[in-house]
mmCIF file of C-alpha atoms in Angstrom:
data_model
loop_
_atom_site.group_PDB
_atom_site.id
_atom_site.type_symbol
_atom_site.label_atom_id
_atom_site.label_comp_id
_atom_site.label_asym_id
_atom_site.label_seq_id
_atom_site.Cartn_x
_atom_site.Cartn_y
_atom_site.Cartn_z
ATOM 1 C CA MET O 29 39.265 79.049 95.376
ATOM 2 C CA GLU O 30 40.115 82.537 94.131
ATOM 3 C CA HIS O 31 43.766 83.134 93.374
ATOM 4 C CA LYS O 32 45.200 86.067 95.354
ATOM 5 C CA ARG O 33 46.954 88.511 93.076
ATOM 6 C CA ILE O 34 50.466 89.701 93.932
ATOM 7 C CA ASP O 35 51.033 93.434 93.605
ATOM 8 C CA ASN O 36 53.752 94.575 91.216
ATOM 9 C CA ILE O 37 56.101 95.903 93.897
ATOM 10 C CA ASN O 38 56.176 92.473 95.539
ATOM 11 C CA ARG O 39 56.470 90.779 92.155
ATOM 12 C CA ARG O 40 59.477 92.981 91.327
ATOM 13 C CA ASP O 41 61.149 92.446 94.695
ATOM 14 C CA SER O 42 60.592 88.681 94.497
ATOM 15 C CA GLY O 43 62.352 88.425 91.133
ATOM 16 C CA MET O 44 59.112 87.752 89.263
ATOM 17 C CA ALA O 45 57.990 89.370 86.047
ATOM 18 C CA TYR O 46 56.198 92.610 86.924
ATOM 19 C CA ILE O 47 54.611 95.710 85.384
ATOM 20 C CA SER O 48 55.728 99.259 86.182
ATOM 21 C CA ASP O 49 52.340 100.414 87.402
ATOM 22 C CA ASP O 50 51.491 103.574 89.327
ATOM 23 C CA ALA O 51 52.693 102.152 92.644
ATOM 24 C CA VAL O 52 56.067 101.245 91.139
ATOM 25 C CA MET O 53 56.426 104.661 89.552
ATOM 26 C CA GLU O 54 55.614 106.390 92.846
ATOM 27 C CA GLU O 55 58.731 104.729 94.295
ATOM 28 C CA GLN O 56 60.769 105.945 91.343
ATOM 29 C CA LYS O 57 59.542 109.505 91.869
ATOM 30 C CA VAL O 58 61.319 109.596 95.239
ATOM 31 C CA CYS O 59 64.598 108.672 93.550
ATOM 32 C CA ARG O 60 64.102 111.123 90.684
ATOM 33 C CA LYS O 61 63.703 114.034 93.073
ATOM 34 C CA ILE O 62 67.034 113.189 94.707
ATOM 35 C CA LEU O 63 68.680 112.765 91.297
ATOM 36 C CA GLN O 64 67.329 116.137 90.228
ATOM 37 C CA GLU O 65 69.106 117.682 93.201
ATOM 38 C CA LEU O 66 72.319 115.737 92.595
ATOM 39 C CA ASN O 67 72.519 116.375 88.873
ATOM 40 C CA PHE O 68 71.891 120.117 89.153
ATOM 41 C CA ALA O 69 73.953 120.797 92.287
ATOM 42 C CA ASP O 70 77.059 122.980 92.267
ATOM 43 C CA ARG O 71 79.704 120.550 90.979
ATOM 44 C CA SER O 72 82.374 122.260 93.103
ATOM 45 C CA ASP O 73 80.434 121.763 96.360
ATOM 46 C CA PHE O 74 81.848 118.343 97.223
ATOM 47 C CA ASP O 75 80.316 118.276 100.706
ATOM 48 C CA LYS O 76 76.832 118.843 99.309
ATOM 49 C CA LEU O 77 77.332 116.234 96.590
ATOM 50 C CA SER O 78 78.485 113.720 99.218
ATOM 51 C CA ALA O 79 75.424 114.438 101.356
ATOM 52 C CA ILE O 80 73.052 113.923 98.425
ATOM 53 C CA VAL O 81 74.790 110.655 97.503
ATOM 54 C CA LYS O 82 74.359 109.525 101.105
ATOM 55 C CA GLU O 83 70.634 110.253 100.880
ATOM 56 C CA LEU O 84 70.362 108.478 97.525
ATOM 57 C CA LEU O 85 72.226 105.298 98.460
ATOM 58 C CA GLY O 86 71.390 105.117 102.138
ATOM 59 C CA GLU O 87 73.959 103.057 104.017
ATOM 60 C CA SER O 88 77.376 103.900 102.561
ATOM 61 C CA GLU O 89 80.790 105.008 103.797
ATOM 62 C CA ASP O 90 82.651 107.724 101.905
ATOM 63 C CA ALA O 91 80.786 107.090 98.654
ATOM 64 C CA PHE O 92 81.109 109.769 95.991
ATOM 65 C CA ILE O 93 79.477 110.150 92.598
ATOM 66 C CA ASN O 94 80.421 112.701 89.942
ATOM 67 C CA PRO O 95 77.136 113.844 88.399
ATOM 68 C CA PRO O 96 75.342 113.359 86.165
ATOM 69 C CA PHE O 97 74.243 109.996 87.525
ATOM 70 C CA TYR O 98 71.116 107.979 86.820
ATOM 71 C CA CYS O 99 69.295 105.141 88.575
ATOM 72 C CA ASP O 100 65.705 104.004 89.166
ATOM 73 C CA TYR O 101 65.535 103.666 92.945
ATOM 74 C CA GLY O 102 68.914 104.239 94.591
ATOM 75 C CA SER O 103 67.706 102.273 97.616
ATOM 76 C CA HIS O 104 68.353 99.037 95.689
ATOM 77 C CA ILE O 105 72.066 99.913 95.358
ATOM 78 C CA LYS O 106 74.315 98.768 98.214
ATOM 79 C CA VAL O 107 77.937 99.894 98.102
ATOM 80 C CA GLY O 108 80.873 99.266 100.412
ATOM 81 C CA LYS O 109 83.326 101.853 101.659
ATOM 82 C CA ASN O 110 85.126 104.226 99.295
ATOM 83 C CA PHE O 111 82.793 103.708 96.330
ATOM 84 C CA PHE O 112 83.392 106.082 93.421
ATOM 85 C CA ALA O 113 81.414 106.537 90.210
ATOM 86 C CA ASN O 114 82.662 108.963 87.580
ATOM 87 C CA TYR O 115 80.622 111.099 85.173
ATOM 88 C CA ASN O 116 77.518 109.826 83.410
ATOM 89 C CA CYS O 117 77.153 106.416 85.030
ATOM 90 C CA SER O 118 73.795 104.609 85.028
ATOM 91 C CA ILE O 119 72.672 101.856 87.385
ATOM 92 C CA ILE O 120 69.234 100.490 86.493
ATOM 93 C CA ASP O 121 68.536 98.997 89.900
ATOM 94 C CA VAL O 122 65.216 97.177 89.483
ATOM 95 C CA ALA O 123 66.864 94.266 91.314
ATOM 96 C CA PRO O 124 69.595 94.693 93.954
ATOM 97 C CA VAL O 125 73.023 95.905 92.853
ATOM 98 C CA THR O 126 75.610 94.990 95.489
ATOM 99 C CA ILE O 127 79.089 96.506 95.167
ATOM 100 C CA GLY O 128 81.963 95.820 97.583
ATOM 101 C CA ASP O 129 84.638 98.011 99.147
ATOM 102 C CA ASN O 130 87.025 100.245 97.193
ATOM 103 C CA CYS O 131 85.249 99.953 93.842
ATOM 104 C CA GLN O 132 85.547 102.467 91.019
ATOM 105 C CA LEU O 133 83.324 103.036 87.999
ATOM 106 C CA ALA O 134 84.896 105.006 85.144
ATOM 107 C CA PRO O 135 82.780 107.407 83.048
ATOM 108 C CA ASN O 136 79.781 106.062 81.151
ATOM 109 C CA VAL O 137 79.597 102.721 82.955
ATOM 110 C CA ALA O 138 76.127 101.161 82.759
ATOM 111 C CA ILE O 139 74.892 98.421 85.086
ATOM 112 C CA TYR O 140 71.585 96.894 84.051
ATOM 113 C CA THR O 141 69.500 94.606 86.255
ATOM 114 C CA ALA O 142 66.408 95.253 84.121
ATOM 115 C CA GLY O 143 65.282 93.496 81.000
ATOM 116 C CA HIS O 144 62.307 92.609 78.813
ATOM 117 C CA PRO O 145 61.063 89.290 77.365
ATOM 118 C CA LEU O 146 62.527 88.052 74.099
ATOM 119 C CA HIS O 147 59.245 87.273 72.323
ATOM 120 C CA PRO O 148 57.399 90.384 71.063
ATOM 121 C CA VAL O 149 53.992 89.248 72.345
ATOM 122 C CA SER O 150 55.358 88.750 75.862
ATOM 123 C CA ARG O 151 57.350 91.962 75.621
ATOM 124 C CA ASN O 152 54.323 93.977 74.524
ATOM 125 C CA SER O 153 52.420 92.768 77.596
ATOM 126 C CA MET O 154 54.410 95.377 79.573
ATOM 127 C CA TYR O 155 55.877 92.703 81.825
ATOM 128 C CA GLU O 156 59.569 93.198 82.571
ATOM 129 C CA TYR O 157 62.054 91.780 85.051
ATOM 130 C CA GLY O 158 65.056 92.524 87.246
ATOM 131 C CA ILE O 159 67.934 90.170 88.093
ATOM 132 C CA GLU O 160 70.563 91.166 90.635
ATOM 133 C CA VAL O 161 74.164 92.177 89.855
ATOM 134 C CA THR O 162 76.982 91.616 92.337
ATOM 135 C CA ILE O 163 80.473 93.146 92.218
ATOM 136 C CA GLY O 164 83.180 92.188 94.742
ATOM 137 C CA ASP O 165 85.818 94.265 96.540
ATOM 138 C CA ASN O 166 88.596 96.276 94.872
ATOM 139 C CA VAL O 167 87.077 96.240 91.394
ATOM 140 C CA TRP O 168 87.705 98.827 88.675
ATOM 141 C CA ILE O 169 85.192 98.965 85.820
ATOM 142 C CA GLY O 170 86.606 100.736 82.755
ATOM 143 C CA GLY O 171 84.808 103.464 80.820
ATOM 144 C CA ASN O 172 81.841 102.674 78.579
ATOM 145 C CA THR O 173 81.442 99.194 80.052
ATOM 146 C CA VAL O 174 77.989 97.600 80.087
ATOM 147 C CA ILE O 175 77.152 94.978 82.729
ATOM 148 C CA LEU O 176 74.065 92.875 81.982
ATOM 149 C CA PRO O 177 71.470 91.415 84.383
ATOM 150 C CA GLY O 178 72.515 88.545 86.643
ATOM 151 C CA ILE O 179 76.267 89.140 86.371
ATOM 152 C CA HIS O 180 78.681 88.451 89.237
ATOM 153 C CA ILE O 181 82.145 90.049 89.061
ATOM 154 C CA GLY O 182 84.747 88.744 91.502
ATOM 155 C CA SER O 183 86.994 90.735 93.819
ATOM 156 C CA ASN O 184 90.300 92.338 92.780
ATOM 157 C CA THR O 185 89.240 92.384 89.138
ATOM 158 C CA VAL O 186 89.619 94.962 86.361
ATOM 159 C CA ILE O 187 87.161 95.189 83.463
ATOM 160 C CA GLY O 188 88.701 96.918 80.443
ATOM 161 C CA ALA O 189 87.064 99.932 78.819
ATOM 162 C CA GLY O 190 84.317 99.307 76.294
ATOM 163 C CA SER O 191 83.477 95.830 77.571
ATOM 164 C CA VAL O 192 80.065 94.183 77.487
ATOM 165 C CA VAL O 193 79.908 91.784 80.422
ATOM 166 C CA THR O 194 77.545 88.929 79.552
ATOM 167 C CA LYS O 195 79.004 86.201 81.816
ATOM 168 C CA ASP O 196 80.434 86.041 85.328
ATOM 169 C CA ILE O 197 84.063 87.118 85.795
ATOM 170 C CA PRO O 198 86.162 85.420 88.537
ATOM 171 C CA ASP O 199 88.402 87.006 91.196
ATOM 172 C CA TRP O 200 91.807 88.507 90.318
ATOM 173 C CA SER O 201 91.034 88.782 86.605
ATOM 174 C CA LEU O 202 91.869 91.282 83.895
ATOM 175 C CA ALA O 203 88.923 90.943 81.527
ATOM 176 C CA ALA O 204 87.802 92.913 78.484
ATOM 177 C CA GLY O 205 85.983 92.762 75.179
ATOM 178 C CA ASN O 206 82.555 92.286 73.679
ATOM 179 C CA PRO O 207 81.609 89.814 74.970
ATOM 180 C CA CYS O 208 83.903 90.343 77.961
ATOM 181 C CA ARG O 209 86.416 87.521 78.491
ATOM 182 C CA VAL O 210 89.236 86.915 80.948
ATOM 183 C CA ILE O 211 92.550 87.966 79.388
ATOM 184 C CA ARG O 212 94.769 86.860 82.266
ATOM 185 C CA LYS O 213 95.089 86.698 86.019
ATOM 186 C CA ILE O 214 96.301 89.731 87.979
ATOM 187 C CA THR O 215 99.446 88.756 89.888
ATOM 188 C CA GLU O 216 101.789 90.177 92.530
ATOM 189 C CA GLU O 217 104.144 91.232 89.728
ATOM 190 C CA ASP O 218 101.515 93.753 88.538
ATOM 191 C CA LYS O 219 101.789 95.741 91.765
ATOM 192 C CA LYS O 220 104.882 97.732 90.727
ATOM 193 C CA TYR O 221 103.343 99.106 87.524
ATOM 194 C CA TYR O 222 100.897 102.016 87.266
ATOM 195 C CA TYR O 223 100.279 101.722 83.520
ATOM 196 C CA LYS O 224 101.336 98.852 81.270
ATOM 197 C CA ASP O 225 105.170 98.718 81.557
ATOM 198 C CA ARG O 226 105.547 102.029 83.426
ATOM 199 C CA GLU O 227 106.860 101.408 86.944
ATOM 200 C CA PHE O 228 106.121 103.574 89.988
ATOM 201 C CA ASP O 229 108.875 105.966 90.979
ATOM 202 C CA GLU O 230 110.785 105.293 94.200
ATOM 203 C CA GLU O 231 108.751 107.720 96.321
ATOM 204 C CA ALA O 232 105.398 106.341 95.185
ATOM 205 C CA TRP O 233 106.606 102.742 95.487
ATOM 206 C CA GLU O 234 107.612 103.301 99.119
ATOM 207 C CA GLU O 235 104.089 104.472 99.887
ATOM 208 C CA ILE O 236 102.500 101.518 98.080
ATOM 209 C CA GLN O 237 104.650 99.021 99.999
ATOM 210 C CA LYS O 238 103.207 100.360 103.257
ATOM 211 C CA LEU O 239 99.678 99.341 102.232
#
């Protein structure tokens, strides 16, 4: 009985090893045209930038990206409400990237779902893979952080700048480093500070207590 071959788009979307053939690259062309528009748009035209981001990401609520921004498909990225990505972020979305509500990416954050085999013979075969990344609600990813394939970051978590996230990070964590490790839990006591030991002024604190 002849074995039925699986096309590379279905291989990719099923989490199998796949090759970026012409059909795969045709999908990427759609994204690259939108990115071309986003990355060369008038940076002061916030309404236009928001509209392009909406087209790129599809379903999203009040998402905003400061260009330049880079991804492979855009349609594989699902963000919750109030998503913000600062300058020069990259999301290599071969596999799904799911990001919750109220999440912020600082400049130069890179999220990678893509990878290549370890052994050079397998790697030279042109087969590659994608493994999903999931980020919860209310997460801030510090500048120059790299998030590797398969990572899950819990809600209400902060990842310190310059981190390389190689393992899952639980909810309510302050984590940093290379490799990224949990430093401590974020607690209710942290609410009154805006930076290290600097407390909010009375006016700002009144507003925060209403939230």
